PDB file of C-alpha atoms in Angstrom:
ATOM      1  CA  VAL A   1     -62.131  22.950 121.595  1.00 93.00           C
ATOM      2  CA  PRO A   2     -59.001  21.471 123.238  1.00 93.00           C
ATOM      3  CA  GLY A   3     -59.453  18.658 125.725  1.00 93.00           C
ATOM      4  CA  VAL A   4     -57.032  20.302 128.157  1.00 93.00           C
ATOM      5  CA  PRO A   5     -58.584  23.084 130.286  1.00 94.00           C
ATOM      6  CA  GLY A   6     -56.816  26.459 130.234  1.00 96.00           C
ATOM      7  CA  ASN A   7     -56.618  29.863 128.590  1.00 97.00           C
ATOM      8  CA  TYR A   8     -56.654  30.049 124.804  1.00 98.00           C
ATOM      9  CA  GLU A   9     -57.546  32.609 122.165  1.00 98.00           C
ATOM     10  CA  LEU A  10     -59.538  32.756 118.966  1.00 98.00           C
ATOM     11  CA  ARG A  11     -57.795  34.429 116.029  1.00 98.00           C
ATOM     12  CA  TYR A  12     -58.647  35.755 112.588  1.00 98.00           C
ATOM     13  CA  VAL A  13     -55.567  34.902 110.468  1.00 98.00           C
ATOM     14  CA  LEU A  14     -54.896  36.255 106.974  1.00 97.00           C
ATOM     15  CA  ALA A  15     -53.800  33.554 104.510  1.00 95.00           C
ATOM     16  CA  SER A  16     -51.204  35.898 103.067  1.00 91.00           C
ATOM     17  CA  ASP A  17     -48.218  36.105 105.469  1.00 93.00           C
ATOM     18  CA  ARG A  18     -50.327  34.512 108.262  1.00 95.00           C
ATOM     19  CA  GLN A  19     -51.041  37.886 109.852  1.00 96.00           C
ATOM     20  CA  ILE A  20     -53.303  37.907 112.928  1.00 97.00           C
ATOM     21  CA  VAL A  21     -55.948  40.582 112.470  1.00 96.00           C
ATOM     22  CA  VAL A  22     -57.817  40.175 115.764  1.00 98.00           C
ATOM     23  CA  THR A  23     -57.873  37.886 118.807  1.00 98.00           C
ATOM     24  CA  LYS A  24     -60.466  37.048 121.433  1.00 98.00           C
ATOM     25  CA  PRO A  25     -59.657  35.217 124.710  1.00 98.00           C
ATOM     26  CA  LEU A  26     -61.283  31.831 125.302  1.00 98.00           C
ATOM     27  CA  THR A  27     -61.296  29.943 128.597  1.00 97.00           C
ATOM     28  CA  VAL A  28     -61.719  26.148 128.373  1.00 96.00           C
ATOM     29  CA  VAL A  29     -63.196  24.832 131.620  1.00 96.00           C
ATOM     30  CA  PRO A  30     -62.889  21.265 132.974  1.00 94.00           C
ATOM     31  CA  VAL A  31     -65.630  18.677 132.394  1.00 95.00           C
ATOM     32  CA  THR A  32     -66.513  15.633 134.454  1.00 96.00           C
ATOM     33  CA  ALA A  33     -67.796  12.125 133.799  1.00 97.00           C
ATOM     34  CA  THR A  34     -68.992   9.030 135.681  1.00 98.00           C
ATOM     35  CA  LEU A  35     -68.768   5.303 134.924  1.00 98.00           C
ATOM     36  CA  ASP A  36     -71.018   2.619 136.374  1.00 98.00           C
ATOM     37  CA  ALA A  37     -70.129  -1.057 135.840  1.00 98.00           C
ATOM     38  CA  PRO A  38     -69.499  -4.284 137.791  1.00 97.00           C
ATOM     39  CA  ALA A  39     -66.219  -4.456 139.694  1.00 97.00           C
ATOM     40  CA  THR A  40     -65.466  -8.029 138.553  1.00 98.00           C
ATOM     41  CA  VAL A  41     -66.354  -9.796 135.301  1.00 97.00           C
ATOM     42  CA  ALA A  42     -65.536 -13.136 133.684  1.00 97.00           C
ATOM     43  CA  ALA A  43     -62.757 -13.348 131.110  1.00 97.00           C
ATOM     44  CA  GLY A  44     -63.994 -13.122 127.525  1.00 96.00           C
ATOM     45  CA  SER A  45     -67.465 -11.876 128.436  1.00 96.00           C
ATOM     46  CA  ASP A  46     -69.224  -8.656 127.462  1.00 96.00           C
ATOM     47  CA  ILE A  47     -69.762  -5.850 129.955  1.00 97.00           C
ATOM     48  CA  LYS A  48     -72.328  -3.047 129.922  1.00 97.00           C
ATOM     49  CA  VAL A  49     -71.064   0.332 131.129  1.00 98.00           C
ATOM     50  CA  ARG A  50     -73.383   3.186 132.046  1.00 98.00           C
ATOM     51  CA  TRP A  51     -71.797   6.608 131.682  1.00 98.00           C
ATOM     52  CA  THR A  52     -72.413  10.305 132.096  1.00 98.00           C
ATOM     53  CA  GLY A  53     -70.188  12.998 130.633  1.00 97.00           C
ATOM     54  CA  PRO A  54     -69.922  15.641 127.944  1.00 96.00           C
ATOM     55  CA  GLY A  55     -70.901  13.183 125.177  1.00 96.00           C
ATOM     56  CA  ASN A  56     -68.818  14.935 122.543  1.00 95.00           C
ATOM     57  CA  SER A  57     -68.580  13.492 119.049  1.00 93.00           C
ATOM     58  CA  ARG A  58     -66.038  10.599 119.024  1.00 95.00           C
ATOM     59  CA  ASP A  59     -65.586  10.543 122.823  1.00 97.00           C
ATOM     60  CA  GLN A  60     -64.982   6.951 123.884  1.00 98.00           C
ATOM     61  CA  ILE A  61     -65.442   4.516 126.723  1.00 98.00           C
ATOM     62  CA  THR A  62     -62.375   2.280 126.657  1.00 98.00           C
ATOM     63  CA  LEU A  63     -61.208  -0.827 128.488  1.00 98.00           C
ATOM     64  CA  ALA A  64     -57.442  -0.732 128.913  1.00 98.00           C
ATOM     65  CA  GLU A  65     -54.512  -2.032 130.880  1.00 98.00           C
ATOM     66  CA  PRO A  66     -53.633   0.504 133.623  1.00 97.00           C
ATOM     67  CA  GLU A  67     -50.233   1.295 132.092  1.00 96.00           C
ATOM     68  CA  GLN A  68     -51.544   1.831 128.560  1.00 97.00           C
ATOM     69  CA  ARG A  69     -51.586   5.341 127.089  1.00 97.00           C
ATOM     70  CA  SER A  70     -54.926   7.028 126.590  1.00 96.00           C
ATOM     71  CA  ASP A  71     -54.859   6.238 122.851  1.00 96.00           C
ATOM     72  CA  ARG A  72     -54.290   2.512 123.499  1.00 97.00           C
ATOM     73  CA  PHE A  73     -56.904   0.053 124.757  1.00 97.00           C
ATOM     74  CA  ARG A  74     -58.145  -3.530 124.636  1.00 97.00           C
ATOM     75  CA  SER A  75     -61.663  -2.588 123.491  1.00 97.00           C
ATOM     76  CA  TYR A  76     -63.741   0.563 123.040  1.00 98.00           C
ATOM     77  CA  GLN A  77     -67.045   2.063 121.966  1.00 98.00           C
ATOM     78  CA  ASN A  78     -67.889   5.617 120.961  1.00 98.00           C
ATOM     79  CA  VAL A  79     -70.446   7.273 123.234  1.00 97.00           C
ATOM     80  CA  ASP A  80     -73.934   7.975 121.943  1.00 95.00           C
ATOM     81  CA  ASP A  81     -77.202   9.314 123.282  1.00 93.00           C
ATOM     82  CA  THR A  82     -78.138   6.053 125.056  1.00 95.00           C
ATOM     83  CA  GLY A  83     -75.754   6.622 127.979  1.00 96.00           C
ATOM     84  CA  GLU A  84     -74.611   2.998 127.782  1.00 98.00           C
ATOM     85  CA  VAL A  85     -71.987   1.008 125.870  1.00 98.00           C
ATOM     86  CA  GLU A  86     -71.079  -2.678 125.676  1.00 97.00           C
ATOM     87  CA  LEU A  87     -67.421  -3.724 125.665  1.00 98.00           C
ATOM     88  CA  ARG A  88     -65.654  -7.032 125.028  1.00 96.00           C
ATOM     89  CA  VAL A  89     -63.672  -8.126 128.098  1.00 97.00           C
ATOM     90  CA  PRO A  90     -60.115  -9.499 127.584  1.00 97.00           C
ATOM     91  CA  GLY A  91     -59.653 -13.251 127.699  1.00 96.00           C
ATOM     92  CA  VAL A  92     -56.582 -12.901 129.913  1.00 96.00           C
ATOM     93  CA  PRO A  93     -57.446 -12.582 133.626  1.00 97.00           C
ATOM     94  CA  GLY A  94     -55.990  -9.607 135.480  1.00 97.00           C
ATOM     95  CA  ASN A  95     -56.541  -6.011 136.544  1.00 98.00           C
ATOM     96  CA  TYR A  96     -57.782  -3.551 133.938  1.00 98.00           C
ATOM     97  CA  GLU A  97     -59.595  -0.225 133.978  1.00 98.00           C
ATOM     98  CA  LEU A  98     -62.534   1.448 132.283  1.00 98.00           C
ATOM     99  CA  ARG A  99     -61.989   5.005 131.042  1.00 98.00           C
ATOM    100  CA  TYR A 100     -63.973   7.935 129.693  1.00 98.00           C
ATOM    101  CA  VAL A 101     -61.662   9.439 127.057  1.00 98.00           C
ATOM    102  CA  LEU A 102     -62.220  12.795 125.352  1.00 97.00           C
ATOM    103  CA  ALA A 103     -61.687  12.619 121.586  1.00 95.00           C
ATOM    104  CA  THR A 104     -59.797  15.927 121.656  1.00 93.00           C
ATOM    105  CA  ASP A 105     -56.270  15.472 123.058  1.00 94.00           C
ATOM    106  CA  ARG A 106     -57.232  11.967 124.326  1.00 96.00           C
ATOM    107  CA  GLN A 107     -57.777  13.277 127.843  1.00 96.00           C
ATOM    108  CA  ILE A 108     -58.939  10.699 130.401  1.00 97.00           C
ATOM    109  CA  LEU A 109     -61.747  12.220 132.467  1.00 97.00           C
ATOM    110  CA  ILE A 110     -62.269   9.292 134.834  1.00 98.00           C
ATOM    111  CA  THR A 111     -61.150   5.703 135.371  1.00 98.00           C
ATOM    112  CA  ARG A 112     -62.789   2.767 137.125  1.00 98.00           C
ATOM    113  CA  PRO A 113     -60.905  -0.432 138.067  1.00 98.00           C
ATOM    114  CA  LEU A 114     -62.103  -3.684 136.530  1.00 98.00           C
ATOM    115  CA  ALA A 115     -60.995  -7.143 137.676  1.00 98.00           C
ATOM    116  CA  VAL A 116     -61.192  -9.851 135.015  1.00 98.00           C
ATOM    117  CA  ALA A 117     -61.608 -13.282 136.616  1.00 98.00           C
ATOM    118  CA  ALA A 118     -60.424 -16.578 135.129  1.00 97.00           C
ATOM    119  CA  VAL A 119     -62.974 -18.972 133.628  1.00 97.00           C
ATOM    120  CA  THR A 120     -62.857 -22.753 133.272  1.00 97.00           C
ATOM    121  CA  ALA A 121     -64.178 -25.357 130.861  1.00 98.00           C
ATOM    122  CA  THR A 122     -64.324 -29.142 130.434  1.00 98.00           C
ATOM    123  CA  LEU A 123     -64.252 -31.335 127.331  1.00 98.00           C
ATOM    124  CA  GLN A 124     -65.358 -34.929 126.854  1.00 98.00           C
ATOM    125  CA  ALA A 125     -64.854 -36.853 123.606  1.00 97.00           C
ATOM    126  CA  SER A 126     -63.506 -40.092 122.206  1.00 96.00           C
ATOM    127  CA  ARG A 127     -59.716 -40.107 122.339  1.00 95.00           C
ATOM    128  CA  SER A 128     -59.487 -41.489 118.786  1.00 96.00           C
ATOM    129  CA  ALA A 129     -61.337 -40.822 115.547  1.00 96.00           C
ATOM    130  CA  ALA A 130     -61.132 -41.602 111.848  1.00 97.00           C
ATOM    131  CA  PRO A 131     -59.707 -39.133 109.313  1.00 97.00           C
ATOM    132  CA  ALA A 132     -62.136 -36.817 107.486  1.00 96.00           C
ATOM    133  CA  ALA A 133     -64.948 -37.687 109.884  1.00 97.00           C
ATOM    134  CA  GLN A 134     -66.842 -35.976 112.710  1.00 96.00           C
ATOM    135  CA  ILE A 135     -65.997 -36.195 116.390  1.00 97.00           C
ATOM    136  CA  GLU A 136     -68.660 -35.468 118.996  1.00 97.00           C
ATOM    137  CA  VAL A 137     -67.547 -33.216 121.841  1.00 98.00           C
ATOM    138  CA  HIS A 138     -69.443 -32.572 125.065  1.00 98.00           C
ATOM    139  CA  TRP A 139     -68.378 -29.342 126.738  1.00 98.00           C
ATOM    140  CA  THR A 140     -68.990 -27.034 129.670  1.00 97.00           C
ATOM    141  CA  GLY A 141     -67.692 -23.473 129.771  1.00 96.00           C
ATOM    142  CA  PRO A 142     -68.567 -19.779 129.761  1.00 96.00           C
ATOM    143  CA  ALA A 143     -70.203 -19.851 126.290  1.00 96.00           C
ATOM    144  CA  ASN A 144     -69.128 -16.302 125.501  1.00 95.00           C
ATOM    145  CA  ARG A 145     -70.008 -14.827 122.136  1.00 91.00           C
ATOM    146  CA  ARG A 146     -67.787 -16.431 119.443  1.00 94.00           C
ATOM    147  CA  ASP A 147     -66.182 -18.979 121.815  1.00 97.00           C
ATOM    148  CA  MET A 148     -65.367 -22.226 119.988  1.00 98.00           C
ATOM    149  CA  ILE A 149     -64.193 -25.825 120.238  1.00 98.00           C
ATOM    150  CA  THR A 150     -61.193 -26.403 117.977  1.00 98.00           C
ATOM    151  CA  LEU A 151     -59.133 -29.335 116.749  1.00 98.00           C
ATOM    152  CA  ALA A 152     -55.481 -28.320 116.507  1.00 98.00           C
ATOM    153  CA  LEU A 153     -51.909 -29.521 116.530  1.00 97.00           C
ATOM    154  CA  PRO A 154     -50.560 -29.865 120.097  1.00 96.00           C
ATOM    155  CA  ASP A 155     -47.903 -27.145 119.845  1.00 93.00           C
ATOM    156  CA  SER A 156     -50.024 -24.571 117.987  1.00 96.00           C
ATOM    157  CA  GLU A 157     -51.279 -21.293 119.428  1.00 95.00           C
ATOM    158  CA  GLY A 158     -54.912 -20.813 120.352  1.00 96.00           C
ATOM    159  CA  GLY A 159     -55.734 -18.978 117.150  1.00 95.00           C
ATOM    160  CA  ASN A 160     -54.373 -21.754 114.904  1.00 97.00           C
ATOM    161  CA  PHE A 161     -56.480 -24.847 114.303  1.00 97.00           C
ATOM    162  CA  LYS A 162     -57.474 -27.429 111.711  1.00 97.00           C
ATOM    163  CA  SER A 163     -61.228 -27.171 112.275  1.00 97.00           C
ATOM    164  CA  TYR A 164     -63.694 -25.698 114.749  1.00 97.00           C
ATOM    165  CA  ALA A 165     -67.288 -25.542 115.895  1.00 98.00           C
ATOM    166  CA  PRO A 166     -68.856 -22.543 117.655  1.00 97.00           C
ATOM    167  CA  VAL A 167     -70.326 -23.111 121.103  1.00 96.00           C
ATOM    168  CA  LYS A 168     -73.878 -22.045 121.837  1.00 91.00           C
ATOM    169  CA  ALA A 169     -75.524 -21.473 125.188  1.00 85.00           C
ATOM    170  CA  GLY A 170     -78.164 -24.108 125.865  1.00 86.00           C
ATOM    171  CA  SER A 171     -76.442 -26.821 123.811  1.00 90.00           C
ATOM    172  CA  ASN A 172     -73.412 -28.543 125.306  1.00 95.00           C
ATOM    173  CA  THR A 173     -72.563 -30.771 122.343  1.00 97.00           C
ATOM    174  CA  VAL A 174     -70.744 -29.876 119.123  1.00 97.00           C
ATOM    175  CA  HIS A 175     -69.363 -31.880 116.204  1.00 97.00           C
ATOM    176  CA  VAL A 176     -65.879 -31.041 114.959  1.00 98.00           C
ATOM    177  CA  LYS A 177     -64.523 -32.213 111.615  1.00 97.00           C
ATOM    178  CA  THR A 178     -61.337 -34.300 111.766  1.00 97.00           C
ATOM    179  CA  PRO A 179     -58.447 -33.705 109.303  1.00 96.00           C
ATOM    180  CA  LYS A 180     -57.502 -36.116 106.539  1.00 95.00           C
ATOM    181  CA  GLU A 181     -53.981 -36.498 107.936  1.00 95.00           C
ATOM    182  CA  PRO A 182     -53.567 -39.076 110.726  1.00 97.00           C
ATOM    183  CA  GLY A 183     -51.628 -38.013 113.795  1.00 97.00           C
ATOM    184  CA  SER A 184     -51.784 -36.546 117.280  1.00 97.00           C
ATOM    185  CA  TYR A 185     -54.083 -33.565 117.821  1.00 98.00           C
ATOM    186  CA  VAL A 186     -55.838 -31.764 120.671  1.00 98.00           C
ATOM    187  CA  LEU A 187     -59.397 -30.638 121.205  1.00 98.00           C
ATOM    188  CA  ARG A 188     -59.587 -27.226 122.864  1.00 98.00           C
ATOM    189  CA  TYR A 189     -62.088 -24.827 124.355  1.00 98.00           C
ATOM    190  CA  ILE A 190     -61.079 -21.369 123.054  1.00 98.00           C
ATOM    191  CA  VAL A 191     -62.240 -18.103 124.607  1.00 97.00           C
ATOM    192  CA  SER A 192     -62.710 -15.872 121.565  1.00 95.00           C
ATOM    193  CA  SER A 193     -61.254 -12.795 123.251  1.00 94.00           C
ATOM    194  CA  ASP A 194     -57.447 -13.168 123.023  1.00 94.00           C
ATOM    195  CA  LYS A 195     -57.875 -16.785 121.784  1.00 96.00           C
ATOM    196  CA  GLN A 196     -57.200 -18.199 125.248  1.00 96.00           C
ATOM    197  CA  VAL A 197     -57.119 -21.990 125.676  1.00 97.00           C
ATOM    198  CA  ILE A 198     -58.966 -22.874 128.894  1.00 97.00           C
ATOM    199  CA  ALA A 199     -59.416 -26.638 128.372  1.00 98.00           C
ATOM    200  CA  GLU A 200     -57.622 -29.232 126.233  1.00 98.00           C
ATOM    201  CA  ILE A 201     -57.702 -33.003 125.699  1.00 98.00           C
ATOM    202  CA  PRO A 202     -55.626 -35.158 123.319  1.00 98.00           C
ATOM    203  CA  VAL A 203     -57.162 -37.045 120.388  1.00 97.00           C
ATOM    204  CA  THR A 204     -55.529 -39.380 117.871  1.00 98.00           C
ATOM    205  CA  ILE A 205     -56.648 -39.426 114.260  1.00 97.00           C
ATOM    206  CA  GLU A 206     -56.043 -42.914 112.872  1.00 95.00           C
TER     207      GLU A 206
END
């Protein structure tokens, strides 16, 4: 059934010449939905969203920028019979919105504003290390799923690095492998969502 309410008709159509043998009127009525979630969340975290709605096959709860079309989003989950989904929050702070989107015609039934707040981190490590060795890094930060400490070239983007170590809640020390090539590098705390750099210190490999 279309996602747009209105008056339609069912038809029996002959394959030969596409002749309509009979029609029957069909009225598509509006449906409603609700979304329940925190108003503010930390960048890069995961958010649980409780929902009610039609629960059609392939309906989605999406997290999008307000100006994005209904078929564009930052993260999504298909609805199921649990009435709850978990979404990855963007790593870039700002104003976003949660949406219940019908699979048919990508109609947005309801939106809910979501503020993504900035997060911070700190790094402590020796400012020099030997090539092809290990450098110990003490960190604080949000410890989101798949966050990492990386060793990278100073001018590289957050997703480009020479080596990395995943961070784990409950342990604030990691060991990162140093490259064979001497030179100037940076240690970084990377929020996995959007590969945002939220802390950085220089280190020389010599």
